[in-house]
Structures are given as structure tokens and as C-alpha cells.
Amino acid sequence: MVIAIDGPAGAGKSTVARAVAQRLGFHFLDTGAMYRCVALAATESGLPAAEIARDARIALSGRVLLDGRDVTEAIRTPEVSAAASEVSTDQQVRDALVAQQQRLLSDGNWVAEGRDIATVVVPDAAVKVFLTADPQERARRRAVELDADVDTVLYELKRRDEQDEARQHSPLVRASDAVELDTTRLSSDEVVDHIVALAASAGVAR
Ligand code: DC
């Protein structure tokens, strides 16, 4: 059973998806962390990203482990964000990571978040949510998280949105049957309540 949460950077996916998983007793999968791991390893090693996506051992239980090394913080830098958006345009990288994601999600109850969960990874997900928020608000949230300048974050976020939406393979797009939730003026608790209610009406949760 999968609850799919997609949307652009800074829409609140990670915080909300994690909290929904906790409320329902589901596992949580942050697929963006996988693209970030591949980007970090490719930058460090100079090896082709597709090779890394096939061979690297990525473990996502709480901390993020890349071939046994804790990269939880290292994958959150602006450089890795940009590189992750770049490697995610490579179809071979996507094929390798999507196959791993599908294997994980085929067993048990999950909340999975990313850009293509409802469209490609699990098109028959029980609940599909597309989170959005004004770019200004998304940048403000990211700037607080990263302790960075809002205008710089806004510029990078818009560039990344454009790349994620314009790419040829699995672009960021709302699944036609996903519920769109604009989180600009909602607290994360309100968003979580909303998704839990959707899950309940889909018969996924109490
Ligand atoms: O969600 P995030 O910011 O951690 O994602 C990092 C990058 O990875 C993002 O720019 C797009 C890409 N990504 C993707 O293409 N497909 C996913 N399912 C998740 C992330």
C-alpha cells in the first residue's frame, strides 16, 4: 500500500510525508535522497552517474548511508541540490533508481515522496497527493532550513523547478488523478491532517 506525495522543491513534501508515515505507522521513502546520493558520489568520483545509480548501496533508514558512509548532511548542500537535479535528467539513472524504489515499495505500507511517484514509480498508488506552494514561500522555508539568503535560494529553486519540469524523462507533473494541495498558507500539521483524512476516505487508514 503506497501513499504517493509529489511536488516541487520546498512544497513541504519531506516534513509532511515523514509525519504522515509516523501517524499511520507506515514506512517513509524519500526518493530525492537517492538522486542526491548519486549526484554526490558522481561529483566525488568522476564516474558516470548511471554506473553509480546501478552499483551504489543507498540505505535510507533514518540516516542516509551511501556505501556505508553517513551522508545525511552532505547531500543537502546547494551544490548537491543542483547536481541532483542534473543527474535526474539521465534516463539510465532514473531506470536504476525507479527499479530500486519499486522493489522497496512492493512490500508493506509506505509513504513515498518525490517528483514521479504517482506518475511512474507507483501509478496505482492508493492515495496520490501533489503538494504545491508559492515560489516565494517555498524559498522562505528552504532558506530557514539551510540558514541561507532567501533571494539566492529563490533563484536556485526556480532554476531547479524549470529543469525538473522541462526534462524529457518523467518531468515533474501532477498525475491526473492526484489531489493538489496548495500549502502556502497551511501549517504542516494542517497538511498532514488533510492527507490522513484522504487516506481514511480511500480506506487506507483509520
Ligand atoms: O526532493 P529533493 O529536492 O531532495 O530532490 C532532489 C532532486 O532529485 C530534484 O531536483 C529532482 C530529483 N528527483 C527526481 O527527479 N525524482 C524524484 N522522484 C525525486 C527527486
Short mmCIF file of C-alpha atoms and ligand atoms in Angstrom, two decimals:
data_model
loop_
_atom_site.label_atom_id
_atom_site.label_comp_id
_atom_site.label_asym_id
_atom_site.label_seq_id
_atom_site.Cartn_x
_atom_site.Cartn_y
_atom_site.Cartn_z
CA MET A 1 0.00 0.00 0.00
CA VAL A 2 1.51 3.33 -1.05
CA ILE A 3 0.61 6.96 -0.37
CA ALA A 4 2.38 8.99 -3.08
CA ILE A 5 3.38 12.59 -2.40
CA ASP A 6 4.89 14.55 -5.29
CA GLY A 7 5.64 18.21 -5.88
CA PRO A 8 8.36 20.82 -6.41
CA ALA A 9 11.24 21.63 -4.04
CA GLY A 10 10.20 23.33 -0.82
CA ALA A 11 6.50 22.45 -1.04
CA GLY A 12 6.87 20.60 2.27
CA LYS A 13 6.96 17.04 0.94
CA SER A 14 9.61 15.61 3.27
CA THR A 15 8.28 17.07 6.51
CA VAL A 16 4.71 16.18 5.67
CA ALA A 17 5.40 12.72 4.22
CA ARG A 18 7.50 11.77 7.25
CA ALA A 19 4.77 12.93 9.64
CA VAL A 20 2.01 11.13 7.71
CA ALA A 21 4.09 7.93 7.81
CA GLN A 22 4.56 8.31 11.56
CA ARG A 23 0.85 8.95 12.18
CA LEU A 24 -0.19 5.89 10.17
CA GLY A 25 2.66 3.59 11.20
CA PHE A 26 3.85 3.37 7.57
CA HIS A 27 7.44 3.30 6.28
CA PHE A 28 8.76 6.51 4.69
CA LEU A 29 10.74 6.76 1.42
CA ASP A 30 12.50 9.99 0.39
CA THR A 31 13.35 9.30 -3.26
CA GLY A 32 15.05 12.70 -3.67
CA ALA A 33 17.70 11.48 -1.19
CA MET A 34 18.54 8.69 -3.66
CA TYR A 35 19.12 11.14 -6.54
CA ARG A 36 21.17 13.29 -4.15
CA CYS A 37 23.36 10.29 -3.18
CA VAL A 38 24.04 9.51 -6.84
CA ALA A 39 24.89 13.17 -7.51
CA LEU A 40 27.28 13.34 -4.54
CA ALA A 41 29.06 10.10 -5.46
CA ALA A 42 29.33 11.10 -9.14
CA THR A 43 30.79 14.50 -8.24
CA GLU A 44 33.29 12.96 -5.84
CA SER A 45 34.39 10.04 -8.01
CA GLY A 46 34.04 11.41 -11.54
CA LEU A 47 32.35 8.11 -12.52
CA PRO A 48 29.23 8.17 -14.74
CA ALA A 49 26.09 8.77 -12.68
CA ALA A 50 24.32 5.82 -14.36
CA GLU A 51 27.05 3.45 -13.17
CA ILE A 52 26.75 4.79 -9.63
CA ALA A 53 22.95 4.53 -9.69
CA ARG A 54 23.31 0.83 -10.59
CA ASP A 55 26.09 -0.06 -8.16
CA ALA A 56 25.91 2.21 -5.09
CA ARG A 57 24.36 0.87 -1.90
CA ILE A 58 21.96 3.52 -0.63
CA ALA A 59 20.29 2.92 2.73
CA LEU A 60 17.60 5.30 3.95
CA SER A 61 16.62 4.21 7.43
CA GLY A 62 16.70 7.47 9.42
CA ARG A 63 20.25 8.46 8.47
CA VAL A 64 21.23 8.34 4.78
CA LEU A 65 24.05 5.86 4.14
CA LEU A 66 25.95 5.73 0.86
CA ASP A 67 28.12 2.61 0.63
CA GLY A 68 28.10 2.57 4.42
CA ARG A 69 29.11 6.23 4.85
CA ASP A 70 26.75 8.67 6.60
CA VAL A 71 25.95 11.41 4.05
CA THR A 72 22.76 12.73 5.70
CA GLU A 73 24.08 16.31 5.84
CA ALA A 74 26.47 16.14 2.87
CA ILE A 75 23.60 15.57 0.41
CA ARG A 76 21.72 18.73 1.47
CA THR A 77 24.18 21.37 0.21
CA PRO A 78 23.11 23.73 -2.63
CA GLU A 79 25.82 22.17 -4.85
CA VAL A 80 24.40 18.68 -4.39
CA SER A 81 20.84 20.01 -4.93
CA ALA A 82 21.87 21.40 -8.32
CA ALA A 83 23.82 18.25 -9.22
CA ALA A 84 20.88 16.03 -8.20
CA SER A 85 18.54 17.93 -10.49
CA GLU A 86 21.12 17.43 -13.25
CA VAL A 87 21.65 13.65 -12.78
CA SER A 88 17.90 13.14 -12.50
CA THR A 89 17.57 14.07 -16.21
CA ASP A 90 19.54 10.91 -17.13
CA GLN A 91 17.14 8.11 -18.12
CA GLN A 92 19.61 5.38 -17.10
CA VAL A 93 19.90 6.89 -13.63
CA ARG A 94 16.11 7.07 -13.37
CA ASP A 95 15.66 3.47 -14.54
CA ALA A 96 18.10 2.17 -11.94
CA LEU A 97 16.64 4.19 -9.06
CA VAL A 98 12.99 3.61 -10.02
CA ALA A 99 13.65 -0.17 -10.09
CA GLN A 100 15.08 0.02 -6.55
CA GLN A 101 12.15 2.15 -5.39
CA GLN A 102 9.61 -0.24 -6.89
CA ARG A 103 11.29 -3.19 -5.17
CA LEU A 104 11.13 -1.46 -1.79
CA LEU A 105 7.56 -0.22 -2.21
CA SER A 106 6.19 -3.59 -3.33
CA ASP A 107 6.23 -4.88 0.22
CA GLY A 108 4.48 -3.26 3.20
CA ASN A 109 2.85 0.13 3.78
CA TRP A 110 4.66 3.23 2.60
CA VAL A 111 4.50 6.97 2.26
CA ALA A 112 6.81 7.80 -0.67
CA GLU A 113 7.73 11.30 -1.78
CA GLY A 114 9.41 12.66 -4.91
CA ARG A 115 8.55 14.01 -8.35
CA ASP A 116 7.29 10.94 -10.22
CA ILE A 117 5.88 8.60 -7.57
CA ALA A 118 2.26 8.84 -8.73
CA THR A 119 3.09 9.06 -12.43
CA VAL A 120 5.88 6.48 -12.88
CA VAL A 121 7.02 4.64 -9.74
CA VAL A 122 3.60 3.58 -8.39
CA PRO A 123 0.90 4.64 -10.87
CA ASP A 124 -1.65 2.58 -8.90
CA ALA A 125 -0.85 4.20 -5.52
CA ALA A 126 -3.82 4.13 -3.16
CA VAL A 127 -3.58 7.88 -2.45
CA LYS A 128 -1.91 10.47 -4.69
CA VAL A 129 -1.15 13.97 -3.47
CA PHE A 130 0.54 16.80 -5.36
CA LEU A 131 1.86 19.47 -2.98
CA THR A 132 2.48 23.00 -4.20
CA ALA A 133 3.21 26.41 -2.65
CA ASP A 134 4.12 29.88 -3.95
CA PRO A 135 7.79 30.02 -5.03
CA GLN A 136 8.42 32.86 -2.55
CA GLU A 137 7.07 30.77 0.33
CA ARG A 138 8.96 27.66 -0.78
CA ALA A 139 12.18 29.69 -0.91
CA ARG A 140 11.48 31.15 2.54
CA ARG A 141 11.08 27.64 4.01
CA ARG A 142 14.24 26.33 2.36
CA ALA A 143 16.21 29.45 3.45
CA VAL A 144 15.18 28.87 7.08
CA GLU A 145 16.18 25.18 6.81
CA LEU A 146 19.56 25.99 5.27
CA ASP A 147 20.15 29.25 7.15
CA ALA A 148 20.69 30.90 3.75
CA ASP A 149 19.70 34.07 1.89
CA VAL A 150 16.08 33.93 0.58
CA ASP A 151 16.80 35.60 -2.77
CA THR A 152 19.68 33.22 -3.55
CA VAL A 153 17.53 30.24 -2.59
CA LEU A 154 14.62 31.58 -4.70
CA TYR A 155 16.86 31.93 -7.74
CA GLU A 156 18.23 28.37 -7.37
CA LEU A 157 14.81 26.93 -6.64
CA LYS A 158 13.28 28.46 -9.77
CA ARG A 159 16.14 27.13 -11.88
CA ARG A 160 15.66 23.66 -10.40
CA ASP A 161 11.87 23.82 -10.94
CA GLU A 162 12.43 24.69 -14.59
CA GLN A 163 14.88 21.81 -15.04
CA ASP A 164 12.64 19.31 -13.20
CA GLU A 165 9.55 20.37 -15.19
CA ALA A 166 11.24 20.64 -18.59
CA ARG A 167 13.24 17.41 -18.58
CA GLN A 168 12.41 14.86 -21.23
CA HIS A 169 12.09 11.82 -18.93
CA SER A 170 9.49 11.73 -16.14
CA PRO A 171 9.19 15.51 -15.76
CA LEU A 172 7.64 16.91 -12.61
CA VAL A 173 3.95 16.87 -13.42
CA ARG A 174 0.78 16.30 -11.42
CA ALA A 175 -0.84 12.91 -12.06
CA SER A 176 -4.31 13.50 -13.49
CA ASP A 177 -5.87 11.65 -10.54
CA ALA A 178 -3.75 13.30 -7.80
CA VAL A 179 -5.27 15.67 -5.27
CA GLU A 180 -3.49 19.03 -5.46
CA LEU A 181 -2.87 20.74 -2.12
CA ASP A 182 -1.55 24.31 -2.01
CA THR A 183 0.39 24.52 1.27
CA THR A 184 1.30 28.24 1.05
CA ARG A 185 -0.99 29.24 3.90
CA LEU A 186 -1.22 25.92 5.71
CA SER A 187 0.82 24.67 8.67
CA SER A 188 2.46 21.29 8.21
CA ASP A 189 0.03 19.85 10.81
CA GLU A 190 -2.91 21.02 8.68
CA VAL A 191 -1.42 19.42 5.58
CA VAL A 192 -0.78 16.16 7.48
CA ASP A 193 -4.38 16.15 8.79
CA HIS A 194 -5.65 16.64 5.26
CA ILE A 195 -3.61 13.75 3.83
CA VAL A 196 -4.54 11.43 6.71
CA ALA A 197 -8.21 12.27 6.02
CA LEU A 198 -7.70 11.48 2.32
CA ALA A 199 -6.10 8.17 3.30
CA ALA A 200 -9.03 7.39 5.58
CA SER A 201 -11.57 8.10 2.86
CA ALA A 202 -9.59 5.89 0.47
CA GLY A 203 -9.84 3.13 3.07
CA VAL A 204 -6.07 3.14 3.64
CA ALA A 205 -6.15 4.26 7.25
CA ARG A 206 -8.49 4.53 10.21
O1 DC B 1 13.21 16.27 -3.38
P1 DC B 1 14.69 16.69 -3.50
O2 DC B 1 14.88 18.18 -3.53
O3 DC B 1 15.53 16.05 -2.46
O4 DC B 1 15.15 16.12 -4.94
C1 DC B 1 16.42 16.36 -5.47
C2 DC B 1 16.37 16.29 -6.99
O5 DC B 1 16.10 14.95 -7.41
C3 DC B 1 15.29 17.16 -7.63
O6 DC B 1 15.83 18.31 -8.26
C4 DC B 1 14.65 16.30 -8.69
C5 DC B 1 15.17 14.93 -8.46
N1 DC B 1 14.12 13.95 -8.14
C6 DC B 1 13.52 13.31 -9.20
O7 DC B 1 13.81 13.61 -10.35
N2 DC B 1 12.60 12.32 -8.97
C7 DC B 1 12.26 12.00 -7.72
N3 DC B 1 11.36 11.03 -7.52
C8 DC B 1 12.85 12.67 -6.62
C9 DC B 1 13.77 13.66 -6.88
#
